[in-house]
């Protein structure tokens, strides 16, 4: 397994992994093509030797706070879950962005997404830093009445 920046050719695999997860919000296939082409410097792919994409993290540096990496999605192929790959992807992405002086990591997580909650709390614990949790979007803000609130997990300062 190895890690690398995504290319526009990875968008379809990113879309596949999210769609097959059955737990993540599936965005349009176009959005994954755009993400892998235009946000590739702040995203990362995990790939097997067989040239199979097995996971990714998509993120961006916040325009108003360029020292904050916002993680949009973390997705790991079902066969590779439970092995710490999501943590490895985020750690590798932070190493990839060392020159950007990232001091904080943010992501939004729904209250029922226990695996993601554990992931981000675990990253904060591993890095011996804070993990503040607060509401980002309330249920009422979503046009889809079945969407849960989204809580922001803010980790940092990173060392």
Short mmCIF file of C-alpha atoms in Angstrom, two decimals:
data_model
loop_
_atom_site.label_atom_id
_atom_site.label_comp_id
_atom_site.label_asym_id
_atom_site.label_seq_id
_atom_site.Cartn_x
_atom_site.Cartn_y
_atom_site.Cartn_z
CA UNK A 1 0.00 0.00 0.00
CA UNK A 2 1.16 3.54 -0.69
CA UNK A 3 -0.17 7.09 -0.43
CA UNK A 4 -0.30 9.78 -3.09
CA UNK A 5 -2.14 12.88 -4.24
CA UNK A 6 -5.26 12.11 -6.25
CA UNK A 7 -5.50 12.90 -9.95
CA UNK A 8 -8.62 13.54 -11.99
CA UNK A 9 -8.53 9.85 -12.96
CA UNK A 10 -9.24 8.93 -9.31
CA UNK A 11 -12.58 10.74 -9.09
CA UNK A 12 -14.58 7.72 -10.23
CA UNK A 13 -12.92 5.48 -7.62
CA UNK A 14 -13.55 8.06 -4.90
CA UNK A 15 -17.21 8.16 -5.93
CA UNK A 16 -17.38 4.33 -5.91
CA UNK A 17 -15.94 4.02 -2.39
CA UNK A 18 -18.37 6.62 -0.98
CA UNK A 19 -21.34 5.09 -2.78
CA UNK A 20 -20.47 1.58 -1.57
CA UNK A 21 -19.97 2.79 2.01
CA UNK A 22 -23.74 3.16 2.43
CA UNK A 23 -23.06 5.55 5.34
CA UNK A 24 -21.42 8.63 3.81
CA UNK A 25 -23.29 11.38 1.96
CA UNK A 26 -22.89 10.59 -1.73
CA UNK A 27 -22.24 13.69 -3.76
CA UNK A 28 -22.43 13.87 -7.55
CA UNK A 29 -19.81 11.95 -9.51
CA UNK A 30 -18.82 15.31 -10.99
CA UNK A 31 -17.91 16.64 -7.53
CA UNK A 32 -15.40 13.80 -7.02
CA UNK A 33 -13.83 14.48 -10.42
CA UNK A 34 -13.57 18.17 -9.51
CA UNK A 35 -12.20 17.38 -6.06
CA UNK A 36 -9.51 15.04 -7.35
CA UNK A 37 -8.41 17.55 -9.96
CA UNK A 38 -8.65 20.92 -8.17
CA UNK A 39 -8.19 19.98 -4.49
CA UNK A 40 -5.56 17.29 -5.03
CA UNK A 41 -2.87 19.11 -3.04
CA UNK A 42 -5.02 18.97 0.10
CA UNK A 43 -6.33 15.45 -0.44
CA UNK A 44 -4.79 11.98 -0.41
CA UNK A 45 -5.36 8.50 -1.83
CA UNK A 46 -4.40 5.11 -0.40
CA UNK A 47 -3.67 2.60 -3.13
CA UNK A 48 -2.84 -1.11 -3.12
CA UNK A 49 -0.01 -2.54 -5.17
CA UNK A 50 -2.67 -3.91 -7.52
CA UNK A 51 -3.39 -0.27 -8.43
CA UNK A 52 -6.70 -0.39 -6.57
CA UNK A 53 -7.77 2.74 -4.66
CA UNK A 54 -8.75 1.59 -1.17
CA UNK A 55 -9.35 4.89 0.60
CA UNK A 56 -9.08 8.64 0.46
CA UNK A 57 -9.33 11.85 2.41
CA UNK A 58 -10.57 14.98 0.68
CA UNK A 59 -9.84 18.31 2.27
CA UNK A 60 -9.09 21.97 1.74
CA UNK A 61 -7.35 24.83 3.51
CA UNK A 62 -9.97 27.24 4.77
CA UNK A 63 -9.80 30.58 2.92
CA UNK A 64 -10.42 32.65 6.09
CA UNK A 65 -8.11 30.45 8.17
CA UNK A 66 -5.36 29.03 5.94
CA UNK A 67 -3.73 27.25 8.88
CA UNK A 68 -6.84 25.05 9.22
CA UNK A 69 -7.29 21.92 7.14
CA UNK A 70 -10.96 21.05 6.73
CA UNK A 71 -11.56 17.37 6.06
CA UNK A 72 -14.57 17.04 3.77
CA UNK A 73 -14.72 13.25 3.54
CA UNK A 74 -12.79 10.25 4.82
CA UNK A 75 -13.67 7.03 3.02
CA UNK A 76 -12.14 3.57 3.26
CA UNK A 77 -13.15 0.58 1.16
CA UNK A 78 -15.15 -1.88 3.26
CA UNK A 79 -12.52 -4.66 2.97
CA UNK A 80 -9.89 -2.38 4.52
CA UNK A 81 -11.85 -0.86 7.43
CA UNK A 82 -10.87 -1.41 11.04
CA UNK A 83 -7.14 -1.42 10.31
CA UNK A 84 -6.33 2.21 11.13
CA UNK A 85 -6.20 3.29 7.50
CA UNK A 86 -8.27 6.47 8.04
CA UNK A 87 -5.82 7.63 10.73
CA UNK A 88 -2.85 6.79 8.49
CA UNK A 89 -4.39 8.75 5.62
CA UNK A 90 -4.89 11.85 7.78
CA UNK A 91 -1.39 11.56 9.29
CA UNK A 92 0.13 11.25 5.82
CA UNK A 93 -1.93 14.18 4.52
CA UNK A 94 -0.71 16.36 7.38
CA UNK A 95 2.89 15.36 6.54
CA UNK A 96 2.19 16.22 2.89
CA UNK A 97 1.05 19.68 4.03
CA UNK A 98 3.94 20.42 6.45
CA UNK A 99 5.05 23.47 4.47
CA UNK A 100 1.53 24.94 4.74
CA UNK A 101 1.91 25.28 8.54
CA UNK A 102 -1.41 23.57 9.31
CA UNK A 103 -2.15 24.13 13.01
CA UNK A 104 -5.77 22.92 13.17
CA UNK A 105 -7.81 20.12 11.68
CA UNK A 106 -11.58 20.44 11.30
CA UNK A 107 -14.31 18.11 10.12
CA UNK A 108 -18.05 17.85 10.53
CA UNK A 109 -19.61 14.66 11.86
CA UNK A 110 -23.23 13.71 12.48
CA UNK A 111 -24.07 12.71 16.06
CA UNK A 112 -24.76 9.08 15.08
CA UNK A 113 -21.49 8.63 13.14
CA UNK A 114 -19.61 6.96 15.98
CA UNK A 115 -16.67 5.69 13.85
CA UNK A 116 -15.87 9.22 12.62
CA UNK A 117 -16.27 10.65 16.10
CA UNK A 118 -13.80 8.06 17.44
CA UNK A 119 -11.42 8.76 14.54
CA UNK A 120 -11.16 12.49 15.22
CA UNK A 121 -11.07 12.15 19.01
CA UNK A 122 -8.35 9.52 18.54
CA UNK A 123 -6.28 11.82 16.36
CA UNK A 124 -6.48 14.54 19.03
CA UNK A 125 -5.47 12.08 21.74
CA UNK A 126 -2.59 10.67 19.66
CA UNK A 127 -1.29 14.20 19.04
CA UNK A 128 -1.88 15.23 22.66
CA UNK A 129 -4.01 18.22 21.74
CA UNK A 130 -7.56 19.52 22.14
CA UNK A 131 -10.69 18.37 20.35
CA UNK A 132 -13.47 20.97 20.63
CA UNK A 133 -16.90 19.86 19.42
CA UNK A 134 -19.65 22.33 18.54
CA UNK A 135 -22.60 22.62 16.19
CA UNK A 136 -21.83 23.62 12.61
CA UNK A 137 -25.22 23.11 10.94
CA UNK A 138 -28.47 22.36 12.72
CA UNK A 139 -31.00 19.86 11.38
CA UNK A 140 -33.26 22.79 10.48
CA UNK A 141 -30.70 24.24 8.08
CA UNK A 142 -30.79 21.19 5.78
CA UNK A 143 -33.39 21.12 3.01
CA UNK A 144 -33.56 17.33 3.45
CA UNK A 145 -35.66 16.79 6.60
CA UNK A 146 -33.94 13.48 7.35
CA UNK A 147 -30.42 14.97 7.60
CA UNK A 148 -28.93 15.11 11.07
CA UNK A 149 -27.13 18.09 12.49
CA UNK A 150 -23.44 18.34 11.65
CA UNK A 151 -21.02 18.88 14.54
CA UNK A 152 -17.62 20.48 13.98
CA UNK A 153 -14.65 18.66 15.47
CA UNK A 154 -11.78 21.14 15.79
CA UNK A 155 -8.45 19.53 16.65
CA UNK A 156 -5.41 21.52 17.65
CA UNK A 157 -3.16 23.22 17.91
CA UNK A 158 -1.22 20.54 16.06
CA UNK A 159 2.40 19.99 16.99
#
